[in-house]
Coordinates of C-alpha atoms in Angstrom, one line a residue:
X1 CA 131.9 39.9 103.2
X2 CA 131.0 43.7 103.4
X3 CA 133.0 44.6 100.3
X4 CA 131.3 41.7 98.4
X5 CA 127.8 42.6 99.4
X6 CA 128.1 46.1 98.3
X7 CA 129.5 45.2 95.0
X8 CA 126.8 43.0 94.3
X9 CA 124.5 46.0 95.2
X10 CA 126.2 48.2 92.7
X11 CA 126.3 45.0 90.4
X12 CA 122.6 45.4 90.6
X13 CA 122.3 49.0 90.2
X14 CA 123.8 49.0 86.9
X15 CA 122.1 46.3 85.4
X16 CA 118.9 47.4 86.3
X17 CA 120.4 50.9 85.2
X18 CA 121.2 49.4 81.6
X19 CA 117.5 47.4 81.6
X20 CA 116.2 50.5 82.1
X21 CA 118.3 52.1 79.1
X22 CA 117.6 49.3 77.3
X23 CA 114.0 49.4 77.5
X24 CA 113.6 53.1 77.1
X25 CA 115.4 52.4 73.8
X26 CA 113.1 49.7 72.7
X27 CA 110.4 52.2 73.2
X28 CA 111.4 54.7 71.0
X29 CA 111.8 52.5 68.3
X30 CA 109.0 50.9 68.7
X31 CA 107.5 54.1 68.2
X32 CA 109.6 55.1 65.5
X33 CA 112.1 57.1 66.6
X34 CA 115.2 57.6 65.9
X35 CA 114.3 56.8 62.0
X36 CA 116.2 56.9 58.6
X37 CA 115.1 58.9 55.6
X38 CA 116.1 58.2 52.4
X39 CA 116.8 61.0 50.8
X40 CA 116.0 61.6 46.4
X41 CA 119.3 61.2 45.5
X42 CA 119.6 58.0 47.7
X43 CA 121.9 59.6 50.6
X44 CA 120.1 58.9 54.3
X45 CA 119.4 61.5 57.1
X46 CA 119.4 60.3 60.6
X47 CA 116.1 61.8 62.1
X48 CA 116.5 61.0 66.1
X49 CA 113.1 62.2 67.2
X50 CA 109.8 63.2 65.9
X51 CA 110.2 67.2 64.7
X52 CA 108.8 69.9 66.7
X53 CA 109.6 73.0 64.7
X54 CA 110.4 72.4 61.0
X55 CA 111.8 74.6 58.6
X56 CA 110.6 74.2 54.7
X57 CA 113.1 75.8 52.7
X58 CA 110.9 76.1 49.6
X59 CA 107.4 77.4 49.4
X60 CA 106.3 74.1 46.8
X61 CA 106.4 72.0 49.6
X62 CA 105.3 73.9 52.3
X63 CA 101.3 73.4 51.4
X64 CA 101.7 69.7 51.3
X65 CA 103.3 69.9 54.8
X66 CA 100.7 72.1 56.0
X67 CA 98.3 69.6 54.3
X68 CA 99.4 66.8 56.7
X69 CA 99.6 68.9 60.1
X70 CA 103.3 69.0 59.9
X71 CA 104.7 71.8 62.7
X72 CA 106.3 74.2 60.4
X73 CA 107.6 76.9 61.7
X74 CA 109.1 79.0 59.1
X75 CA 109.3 78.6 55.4
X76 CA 110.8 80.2 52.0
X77 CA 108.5 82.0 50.1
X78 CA 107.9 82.6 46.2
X79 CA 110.1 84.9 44.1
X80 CA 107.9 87.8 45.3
X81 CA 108.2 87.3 48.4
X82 CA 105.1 85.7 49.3
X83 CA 103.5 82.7 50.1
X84 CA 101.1 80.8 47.8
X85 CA 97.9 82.0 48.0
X86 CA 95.6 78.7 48.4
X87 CA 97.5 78.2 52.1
X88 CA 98.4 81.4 53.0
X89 CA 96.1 82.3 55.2
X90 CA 96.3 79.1 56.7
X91 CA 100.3 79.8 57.5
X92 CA 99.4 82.7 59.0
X93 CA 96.7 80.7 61.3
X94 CA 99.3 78.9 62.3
X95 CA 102.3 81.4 62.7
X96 CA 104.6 80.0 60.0
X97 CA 106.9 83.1 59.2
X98 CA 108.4 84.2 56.1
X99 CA 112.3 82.6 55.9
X100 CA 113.2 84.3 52.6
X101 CA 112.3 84.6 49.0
X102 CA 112.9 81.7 46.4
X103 CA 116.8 81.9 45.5
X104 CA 117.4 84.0 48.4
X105 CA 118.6 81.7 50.9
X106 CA 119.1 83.3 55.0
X107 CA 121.2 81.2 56.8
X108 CA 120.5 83.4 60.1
X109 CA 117.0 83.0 59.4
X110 CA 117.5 79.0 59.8
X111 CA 119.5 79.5 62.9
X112 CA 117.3 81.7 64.2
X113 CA 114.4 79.4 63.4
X114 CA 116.0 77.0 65.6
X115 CA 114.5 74.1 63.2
X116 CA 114.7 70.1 64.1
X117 CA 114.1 69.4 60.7
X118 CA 114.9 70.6 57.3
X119 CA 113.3 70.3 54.1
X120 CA 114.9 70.9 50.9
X121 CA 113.3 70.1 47.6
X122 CA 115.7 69.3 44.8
X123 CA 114.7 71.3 41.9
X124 CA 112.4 74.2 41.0
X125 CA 113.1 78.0 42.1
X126 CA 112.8 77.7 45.5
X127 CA 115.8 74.8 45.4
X128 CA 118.4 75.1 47.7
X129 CA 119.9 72.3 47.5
X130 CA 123.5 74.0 47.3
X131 CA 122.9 74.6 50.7
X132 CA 122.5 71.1 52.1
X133 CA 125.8 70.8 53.4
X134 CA 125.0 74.3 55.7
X135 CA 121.6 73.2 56.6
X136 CA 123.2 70.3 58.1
X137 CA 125.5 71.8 60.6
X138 CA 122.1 73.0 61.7
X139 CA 119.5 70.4 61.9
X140 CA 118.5 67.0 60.5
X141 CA 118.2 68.0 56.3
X142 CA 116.0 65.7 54.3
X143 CA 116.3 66.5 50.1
X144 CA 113.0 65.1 48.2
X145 CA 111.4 66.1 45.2
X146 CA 108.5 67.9 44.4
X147 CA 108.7 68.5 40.9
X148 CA 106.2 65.9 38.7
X149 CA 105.2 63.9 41.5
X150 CA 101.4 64.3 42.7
X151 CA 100.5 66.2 46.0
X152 CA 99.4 62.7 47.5
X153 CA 103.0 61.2 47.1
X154 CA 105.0 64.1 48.4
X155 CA 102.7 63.6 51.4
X156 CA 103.5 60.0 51.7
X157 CA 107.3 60.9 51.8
X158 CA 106.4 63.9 54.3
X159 CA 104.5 61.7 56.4
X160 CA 107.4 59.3 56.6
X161 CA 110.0 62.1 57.3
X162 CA 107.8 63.8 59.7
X163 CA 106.2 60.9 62.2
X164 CA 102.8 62.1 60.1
X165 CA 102.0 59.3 57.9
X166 CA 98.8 58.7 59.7
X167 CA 97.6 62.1 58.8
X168 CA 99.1 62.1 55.5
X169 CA 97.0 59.0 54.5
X170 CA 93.4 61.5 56.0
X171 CA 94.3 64.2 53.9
X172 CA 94.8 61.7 51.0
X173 CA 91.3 60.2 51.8
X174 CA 89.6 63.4 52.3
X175 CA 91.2 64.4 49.2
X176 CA 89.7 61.8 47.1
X177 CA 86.4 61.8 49.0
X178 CA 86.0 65.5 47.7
X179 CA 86.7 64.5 44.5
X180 CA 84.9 61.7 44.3
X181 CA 81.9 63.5 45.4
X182 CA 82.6 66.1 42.5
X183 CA 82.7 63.6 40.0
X184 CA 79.2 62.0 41.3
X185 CA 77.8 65.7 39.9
X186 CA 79.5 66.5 36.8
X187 CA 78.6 66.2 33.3
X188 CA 81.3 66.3 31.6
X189 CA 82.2 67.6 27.5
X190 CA 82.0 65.2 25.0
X191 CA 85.6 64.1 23.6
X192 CA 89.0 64.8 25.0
X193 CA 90.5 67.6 27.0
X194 CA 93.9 69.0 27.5
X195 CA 95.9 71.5 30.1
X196 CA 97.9 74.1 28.8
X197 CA 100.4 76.9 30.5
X198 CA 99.5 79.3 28.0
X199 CA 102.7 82.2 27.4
X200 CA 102.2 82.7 23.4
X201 CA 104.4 83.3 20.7
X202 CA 107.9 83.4 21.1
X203 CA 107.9 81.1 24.1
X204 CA 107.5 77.7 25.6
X205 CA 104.1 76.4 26.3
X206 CA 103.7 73.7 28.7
X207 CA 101.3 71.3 27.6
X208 CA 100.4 68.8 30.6
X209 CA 100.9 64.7 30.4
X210 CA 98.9 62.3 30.9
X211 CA 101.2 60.8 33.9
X212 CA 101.1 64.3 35.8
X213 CA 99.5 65.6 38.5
X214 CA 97.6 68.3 36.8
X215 CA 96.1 65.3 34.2
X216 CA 95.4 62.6 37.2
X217 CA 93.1 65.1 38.9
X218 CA 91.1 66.1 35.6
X219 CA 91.2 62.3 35.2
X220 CA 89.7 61.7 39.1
X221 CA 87.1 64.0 37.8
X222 CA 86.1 62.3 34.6
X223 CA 87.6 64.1 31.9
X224 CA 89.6 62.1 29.5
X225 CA 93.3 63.7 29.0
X226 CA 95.1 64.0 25.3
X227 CA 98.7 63.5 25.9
X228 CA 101.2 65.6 24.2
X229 CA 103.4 64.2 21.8
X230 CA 107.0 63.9 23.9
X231 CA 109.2 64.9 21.0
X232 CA 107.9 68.0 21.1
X233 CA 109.4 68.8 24.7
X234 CA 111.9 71.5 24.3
X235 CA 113.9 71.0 27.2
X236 CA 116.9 68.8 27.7
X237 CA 115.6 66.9 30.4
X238 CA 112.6 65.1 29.7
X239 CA 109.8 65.4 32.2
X240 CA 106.7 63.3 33.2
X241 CA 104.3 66.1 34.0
X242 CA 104.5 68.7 31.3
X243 CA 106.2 68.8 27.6
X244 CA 107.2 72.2 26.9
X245 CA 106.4 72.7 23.9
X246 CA 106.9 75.8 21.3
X247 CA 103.9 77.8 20.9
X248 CA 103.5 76.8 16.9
X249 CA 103.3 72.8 18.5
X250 CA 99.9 74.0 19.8
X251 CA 98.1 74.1 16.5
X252 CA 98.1 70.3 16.0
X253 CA 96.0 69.9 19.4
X254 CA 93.1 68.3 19.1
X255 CA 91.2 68.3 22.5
X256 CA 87.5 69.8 22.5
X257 CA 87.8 71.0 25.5
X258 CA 90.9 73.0 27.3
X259 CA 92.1 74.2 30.4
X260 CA 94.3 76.9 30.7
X261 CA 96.8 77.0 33.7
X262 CA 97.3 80.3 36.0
X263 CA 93.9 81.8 35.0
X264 CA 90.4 82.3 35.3
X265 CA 87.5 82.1 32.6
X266 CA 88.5 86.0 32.3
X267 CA 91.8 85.3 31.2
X268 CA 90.8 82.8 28.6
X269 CA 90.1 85.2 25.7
X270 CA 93.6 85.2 24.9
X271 CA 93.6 81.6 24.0
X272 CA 90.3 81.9 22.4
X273 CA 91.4 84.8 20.4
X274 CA 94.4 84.2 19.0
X275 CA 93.9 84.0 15.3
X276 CA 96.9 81.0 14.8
X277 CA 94.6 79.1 17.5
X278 CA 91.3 79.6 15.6
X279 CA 90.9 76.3 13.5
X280 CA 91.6 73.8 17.3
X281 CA 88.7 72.1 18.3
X282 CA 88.3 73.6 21.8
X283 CA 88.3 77.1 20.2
X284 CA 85.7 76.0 17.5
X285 CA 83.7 75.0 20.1
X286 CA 84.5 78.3 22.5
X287 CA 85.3 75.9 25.5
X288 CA 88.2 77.1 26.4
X289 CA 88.4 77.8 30.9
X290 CA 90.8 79.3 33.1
X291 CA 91.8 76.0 35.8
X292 CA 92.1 79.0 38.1
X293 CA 94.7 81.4 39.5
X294 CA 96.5 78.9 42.0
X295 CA 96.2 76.4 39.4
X296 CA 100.3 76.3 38.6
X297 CA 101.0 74.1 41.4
X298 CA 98.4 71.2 42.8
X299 CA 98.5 70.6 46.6
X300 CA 96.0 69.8 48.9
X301 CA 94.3 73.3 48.8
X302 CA 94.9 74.0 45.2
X303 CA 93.2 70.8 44.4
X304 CA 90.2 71.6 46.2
X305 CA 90.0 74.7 44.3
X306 CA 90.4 73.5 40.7
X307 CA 88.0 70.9 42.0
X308 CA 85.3 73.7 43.1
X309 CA 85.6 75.7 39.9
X310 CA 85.0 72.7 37.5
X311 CA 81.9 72.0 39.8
X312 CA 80.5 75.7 38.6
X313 CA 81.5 75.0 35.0
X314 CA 79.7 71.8 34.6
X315 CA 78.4 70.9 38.1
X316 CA 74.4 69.1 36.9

Protein backbone atom coordinates (compact mmCIF):
# COMPACT_ATOMS: atom_id res chain seq x y z
CA UNK A 1 0.00 0.00 0.00
CA UNK A 2 3.18 2.13 0.64
CA UNK A 3 4.55 1.40 -2.76
CA UNK A 4 1.17 2.40 -4.34
CA UNK A 5 0.89 5.61 -2.42
CA UNK A 6 4.19 6.85 -3.35
CA UNK A 7 3.71 6.19 -6.93
CA UNK A 8 0.60 8.01 -7.05
CA UNK A 9 2.69 10.91 -5.42
CA UNK A 10 5.19 10.75 -8.12
CA UNK A 11 2.12 10.21 -10.57
CA UNK A 12 1.30 13.58 -9.37
CA UNK A 13 4.53 15.21 -9.54
CA UNK A 14 4.91 14.72 -13.05
CA UNK A 15 1.69 15.70 -14.24
CA UNK A 16 1.64 18.74 -12.51
CA UNK A 17 5.43 18.92 -13.77
CA UNK A 18 4.12 18.61 -17.54
CA UNK A 19 0.94 21.22 -16.67
CA UNK A 20 3.40 23.40 -15.60
CA UNK A 21 5.44 22.82 -18.99
CA UNK A 22 2.52 22.96 -20.71
CA UNK A 23 1.35 26.17 -19.55
CA UNK A 24 4.64 27.89 -19.61
CA UNK A 25 4.45 26.94 -23.36
CA UNK A 26 1.12 28.35 -23.97
CA UNK A 27 2.56 31.50 -22.58
CA UNK A 28 5.11 32.03 -24.88
CA UNK A 29 3.13 31.60 -27.66
CA UNK A 30 0.64 33.45 -26.63
CA UNK A 31 3.05 36.10 -26.60
CA UNK A 32 4.55 35.31 -29.72
CA UNK A 33 7.38 33.40 -29.20
CA UNK A 34 8.91 31.03 -30.68
CA UNK A 35 7.73 32.57 -34.24
CA UNK A 36 8.31 31.73 -37.94
CA UNK A 37 9.65 34.22 -40.46
CA UNK A 38 9.17 33.90 -43.88
CA UNK A 39 11.99 34.71 -45.46
CA UNK A 40 12.06 36.83 -49.47
CA UNK A 41 12.82 33.90 -51.15
CA UNK A 42 9.97 31.99 -49.32
CA UNK A 43 12.42 29.64 -47.01
CA UNK A 44 11.35 30.15 -43.05
CA UNK A 45 13.63 30.88 -40.05
CA UNK A 46 12.67 29.59 -36.69
CA UNK A 47 12.95 32.68 -34.33
CA UNK A 48 12.57 30.99 -30.59
CA UNK A 49 12.60 34.17 -28.60
CA UNK A 50 12.26 37.77 -28.91
CA UNK A 51 16.06 39.20 -30.00
CA UNK A 52 18.21 40.84 -27.55
CA UNK A 53 21.33 41.80 -29.55
CA UNK A 54 20.86 41.80 -33.38
CA UNK A 55 23.29 41.88 -35.94
CA UNK A 56 22.31 43.84 -39.37
CA UNK A 57 24.63 42.77 -41.84
CA UNK A 58 23.94 45.60 -44.30
CA UNK A 59 23.93 49.28 -43.46
CA UNK A 60 20.39 49.81 -45.89
CA UNK A 61 18.51 48.27 -43.31
CA UNK A 62 20.08 49.18 -40.29
CA UNK A 63 18.18 52.80 -40.15
CA UNK A 64 14.81 51.23 -40.59
CA UNK A 65 15.77 48.90 -37.57
CA UNK A 66 16.95 51.75 -35.61
CA UNK A 67 13.72 53.45 -36.76
CA UNK A 68 11.57 50.89 -34.89
CA UNK A 69 13.76 50.53 -31.54
CA UNK A 70 15.17 47.27 -32.72
CA UNK A 71 18.43 46.26 -30.22
CA UNK A 72 21.04 46.27 -32.77
CA UNK A 73 24.07 45.70 -31.73
CA UNK A 74 26.47 45.75 -34.49
CA UNK A 75 26.00 46.46 -38.12
CA UNK A 76 27.83 46.54 -41.68
CA UNK A 77 28.69 49.71 -42.83
CA UNK A 78 28.86 51.50 -46.48
CA UNK A 79 31.63 50.86 -48.92
CA UNK A 80 33.65 53.54 -47.09
CA UNK A 81 33.44 52.32 -44.18
CA UNK A 82 30.91 54.30 -42.57
CA UNK A 83 27.54 54.43 -41.50
CA UNK A 84 24.80 56.56 -43.23
CA UNK A 85 24.88 59.87 -42.14
CA UNK A 86 20.97 60.64 -41.28
CA UNK A 87 21.33 57.72 -38.31
CA UNK A 88 24.76 57.82 -37.51
CA UNK A 89 24.86 59.61 -34.74
CA UNK A 90 21.93 57.95 -33.49
CA UNK A 91 24.09 54.40 -33.76
CA UNK A 92 26.58 55.84 -31.87
CA UNK A 93 23.83 56.97 -29.04
CA UNK A 94 23.12 53.72 -28.85
CA UNK A 95 26.46 51.79 -29.09
CA UNK A 96 25.92 49.97 -32.40
CA UNK A 97 29.57 49.13 -33.65
CA UNK A 98 30.98 49.04 -36.97
CA UNK A 99 30.79 45.02 -38.23
CA UNK A 100 32.57 45.60 -41.55
CA UNK A 101 32.37 47.54 -44.82
CA UNK A 102 29.74 46.58 -47.64
CA UNK A 103 31.24 43.44 -49.52
CA UNK A 104 33.55 42.88 -46.69
CA UNK A 105 31.95 40.35 -44.74
CA UNK A 106 33.82 39.41 -40.87
CA UNK A 107 32.70 36.26 -39.74
CA UNK A 108 34.64 36.78 -36.27
CA UNK A 109 33.01 39.93 -36.08
CA UNK A 110 29.50 38.02 -36.07
CA UNK A 111 30.83 35.57 -33.53
CA UNK A 112 32.14 38.03 -31.58
CA UNK A 113 28.90 40.06 -31.76
CA UNK A 114 27.38 37.17 -30.17
CA UNK A 115 23.95 38.14 -32.21
CA UNK A 116 20.35 36.28 -31.63
CA UNK A 117 19.33 37.52 -34.72
CA UNK A 118 20.63 38.12 -38.22
CA UNK A 119 19.56 40.27 -40.89
CA UNK A 120 20.57 39.93 -44.36
CA UNK A 121 19.16 41.89 -47.11
CA UNK A 122 19.09 40.15 -50.52
CA UNK A 123 20.45 42.56 -52.92
CA UNK A 124 22.33 45.90 -53.10
CA UNK A 125 26.13 46.28 -51.96
CA UNK A 126 25.98 45.57 -48.68
CA UNK A 127 24.27 41.82 -49.66
CA UNK A 128 25.56 39.06 -48.15
CA UNK A 129 23.45 36.72 -48.83
CA UNK A 130 26.33 34.21 -49.86
CA UNK A 131 26.84 34.00 -46.42
CA UNK A 132 23.48 32.78 -45.20
CA UNK A 133 24.40 29.32 -44.75
CA UNK A 134 27.52 30.72 -42.22
CA UNK A 135 25.34 33.18 -40.49
CA UNK A 136 23.23 30.31 -39.58
CA UNK A 137 25.56 28.14 -37.68
CA UNK A 138 25.58 31.27 -35.70
CA UNK A 139 22.26 32.65 -34.95
CA UNK A 140 18.62 32.80 -36.24
CA UNK A 141 19.25 34.50 -40.18
CA UNK A 142 16.30 36.20 -41.62
CA UNK A 143 16.94 37.31 -45.68
CA UNK A 144 14.36 40.26 -46.71
CA UNK A 145 14.61 42.85 -49.21
CA UNK A 146 15.24 46.25 -49.04
CA UNK A 147 15.67 47.21 -52.48
CA UNK A 148 12.33 49.16 -54.08
CA UNK A 149 10.22 48.66 -51.24
CA UNK A 150 9.28 51.83 -49.07
CA UNK A 151 10.88 52.42 -45.57
CA UNK A 152 7.32 51.87 -44.00
CA UNK A 153 7.15 48.12 -45.37
CA UNK A 154 10.65 47.10 -44.49
CA UNK A 155 9.49 48.16 -40.99
CA UNK A 156 6.41 46.10 -41.11
CA UNK A 157 8.61 42.96 -42.04
CA UNK A 158 11.22 44.15 -39.17
CA UNK A 159 8.58 44.53 -36.76
CA UNK A 160 7.31 41.04 -37.45
CA UNK A 161 10.86 39.54 -37.35
CA UNK A 162 11.81 41.44 -34.34
CA UNK A 163 8.71 41.25 -31.68
CA UNK A 164 8.54 45.26 -32.72
CA UNK A 165 5.50 45.52 -34.79
CA UNK A 166 3.93 47.75 -32.22
CA UNK A 167 6.60 50.25 -32.60
CA UNK A 168 7.00 49.76 -36.19
CA UNK A 169 3.37 50.86 -36.82
CA UNK A 170 4.49 54.58 -34.32
CA UNK A 171 7.24 55.30 -36.40
CA UNK A 172 4.93 54.67 -39.51
CA UNK A 173 2.29 57.09 -37.88
CA UNK A 174 4.71 59.58 -36.79
CA UNK A 175 6.11 59.35 -40.15
CA UNK A 176 3.04 60.39 -41.89
CA UNK A 177 1.99 62.82 -39.22
CA UNK A 178 5.20 64.77 -40.14
CA UNK A 179 4.45 64.66 -43.45
CA UNK A 180 1.16 65.41 -43.29
CA UNK A 181 1.82 68.44 -41.42
CA UNK A 182 4.37 69.49 -44.25
CA UNK A 183 1.99 69.11 -46.82
CA UNK A 184 -0.70 71.38 -44.73
CA UNK A 185 2.15 74.32 -45.48
CA UNK A 186 3.39 73.83 -48.93
CA UNK A 187 2.68 75.48 -52.05
CA UNK A 188 3.64 73.53 -54.44
CA UNK A 189 4.97 74.23 -58.47
CA UNK A 190 2.49 74.20 -61.01
CA UNK A 191 2.73 71.00 -63.34
CA UNK A 192 4.59 67.82 -62.88
CA UNK A 193 7.87 66.92 -61.16
CA UNK A 194 10.33 64.25 -61.45
CA UNK A 195 13.49 62.62 -59.39
CA UNK A 196 16.65 62.04 -61.01
CA UNK A 197 20.16 60.33 -59.89
CA UNK A 198 21.96 62.61 -61.97
CA UNK A 199 25.79 60.97 -63.18
CA UNK A 200 25.91 62.65 -66.89
CA UNK A 201 27.15 61.55 -70.08
CA UNK A 202 28.50 58.32 -70.58
CA UNK A 203 26.44 56.82 -67.80
CA UNK A 204 23.18 55.50 -66.47
CA UNK A 205 20.77 57.99 -64.90
CA UNK A 206 18.28 56.75 -62.68
CA UNK A 207 15.13 58.39 -63.19
CA UNK A 208 12.59 57.55 -60.24
CA UNK A 209 8.93 55.70 -60.79
CA UNK A 210 6.03 56.53 -59.84
CA UNK A 211 5.53 53.08 -57.67
CA UNK A 212 8.91 53.95 -55.62
CA UNK A 213 9.64 55.10 -52.55
CA UNK A 214 11.45 58.28 -53.55
CA UNK A 215 7.98 59.22 -55.75
CA UNK A 216 5.32 58.11 -52.82
CA UNK A 217 6.91 60.59 -50.50
CA UNK A 218 7.01 63.64 -53.13
CA UNK A 219 3.48 62.24 -53.70
CA UNK A 220 2.63 62.41 -49.58
CA UNK A 221 3.81 65.84 -50.01
CA UNK A 222 1.67 67.04 -52.99
CA UNK A 223 3.75 66.98 -55.91
CA UNK A 224 2.46 65.12 -58.79
CA UNK A 225 5.27 62.58 -60.18
CA UNK A 226 5.98 61.99 -64.21
CA UNK A 227 6.80 58.41 -64.62
CA UNK A 228 9.57 57.29 -66.76
CA UNK A 229 8.92 55.48 -69.68
CA UNK A 230 10.00 51.61 -68.67
CA UNK A 231 11.64 50.72 -71.93
CA UNK A 232 14.04 52.92 -71.41
CA UNK A 233 15.48 50.94 -68.23
CA UNK A 234 18.92 49.72 -69.14
CA UNK A 235 19.27 47.08 -66.93
CA UNK A 236 18.28 43.44 -67.31
CA UNK A 237 16.13 43.16 -64.50
CA UNK A 238 13.37 45.51 -64.47
CA UNK A 239 12.82 47.46 -61.31
CA UNK A 240 9.75 49.27 -59.65
CA UNK A 241 11.60 52.17 -58.14
CA UNK A 242 13.94 53.61 -60.60
CA UNK A 243 14.51 53.04 -64.67
CA UNK A 244 17.97 53.53 -65.37
CA UNK A 245 18.09 55.19 -68.02
CA UNK A 246 20.95 56.55 -70.54
CA UNK A 247 21.78 60.00 -70.04
CA UNK A 248 20.55 61.08 -73.81
CA UNK A 249 16.78 59.50 -72.38
CA UNK A 250 16.81 62.57 -70.21
CA UNK A 251 16.07 65.11 -72.97
CA UNK A 252 12.50 63.90 -73.58
CA UNK A 253 11.55 64.71 -69.78
CA UNK A 254 9.06 66.85 -69.39
CA UNK A 255 8.50 67.72 -65.63
CA UNK A 256 8.57 71.59 -64.62
CA UNK A 257 10.05 70.93 -61.73
CA UNK A 258 13.00 68.34 -60.69
CA UNK A 259 14.70 66.85 -57.95
CA UNK A 260 18.05 65.77 -58.10
CA UNK A 261 19.13 62.74 -55.87
CA UNK A 262 22.49 62.94 -53.65
CA UNK A 263 22.64 66.73 -53.61
CA UNK A 264 21.97 69.99 -52.38
CA UNK A 265 20.57 73.26 -54.23
CA UNK A 266 24.59 73.76 -54.55
CA UNK A 267 25.05 70.81 -56.55
CA UNK A 268 22.23 71.60 -58.91
CA UNK A 269 24.05 73.78 -61.37
CA UNK A 270 25.31 70.85 -63.08
CA UNK A 271 21.85 69.84 -64.16
CA UNK A 272 20.94 73.29 -64.84
CA UNK A 273 23.97 73.86 -66.86
CA UNK A 274 24.35 71.31 -69.01
CA UNK A 275 23.81 72.66 -72.50
CA UNK A 276 22.04 69.03 -73.95
CA UNK A 277 19.58 69.76 -70.83
CA UNK A 278 18.79 73.44 -71.75
CA UNK A 279 15.48 73.19 -73.84
CA UNK A 280 13.54 70.64 -70.45
CA UNK A 281 10.96 72.41 -68.89
CA UNK A 282 12.42 72.38 -65.30
CA UNK A 283 15.67 74.01 -66.67
CA UNK A 284 13.62 76.65 -68.63
CA UNK A 285 12.03 77.48 -65.70
CA UNK A 286 15.49 77.27 -63.35
CA UNK A 287 13.75 74.86 -60.80
CA UNK A 288 15.87 72.45 -60.69
CA UNK A 289 16.82 71.36 -56.37
CA UNK A 290 19.12 69.11 -54.73
CA UNK A 291 16.54 66.41 -52.60
CA UNK A 292 19.53 66.57 -50.33
CA UNK A 293 22.79 64.72 -49.52
CA UNK A 294 21.23 61.53 -47.69
CA UNK A 295 18.63 61.68 -50.25
CA UNK A 296 19.96 58.09 -52.12
CA UNK A 297 18.22 55.98 -49.74
CA UNK A 298 14.72 56.92 -47.83
CA UNK A 299 14.35 55.65 -44.20
CA UNK A 300 12.86 57.03 -41.37
CA UNK A 301 15.52 59.79 -40.84
CA UNK A 302 16.24 60.41 -44.44
CA UNK A 303 12.61 61.04 -44.90
CA UNK A 304 12.37 63.62 -42.37
CA UNK A 305 15.12 65.29 -44.00
CA UNK A 306 13.98 65.49 -47.67
CA UNK A 307 10.73 66.43 -45.84
CA UNK A 308 12.48 69.53 -44.02
CA UNK A 309 14.25 70.77 -47.05
CA UNK A 310 11.16 70.87 -49.40
CA UNK A 311 9.48 72.82 -46.34
CA UNK A 312 12.40 75.74 -46.97
CA UNK A 313 11.97 75.48 -50.70
CA UNK A 314 8.27 76.12 -50.77
CA UNK A 315 7.14 76.06 -47.13
CA UNK A 316 4.02 79.32 -47.29
Amino acid sequence: MRIAKTGFRDLRIVLAALFALLSWSVAIAGDGWPRTFVNVDGSRTEIPAKPQRILSTSVSTTGTLLAIGAPVVASGSAANGKFFAQWASVAKERGVENAWPAGKVDLEAVYATRPDLIVVTASGAGSARDMLDAFRQVAPTVLIDDGGVSWQALATQLGTATGREAEAAAAIADFDAYAAAARAKLRIPAGKANIISFNGAGQSNPIARTGGPHAALLTALGFTLEDPDPAWHTQASPREDFVWADYERLVDLTAETTFLLRVDDSKAAAFLNDPVLANLPSVKKRQVYGLGVDSFRIDYFSGKEIIDGIMKKFGT
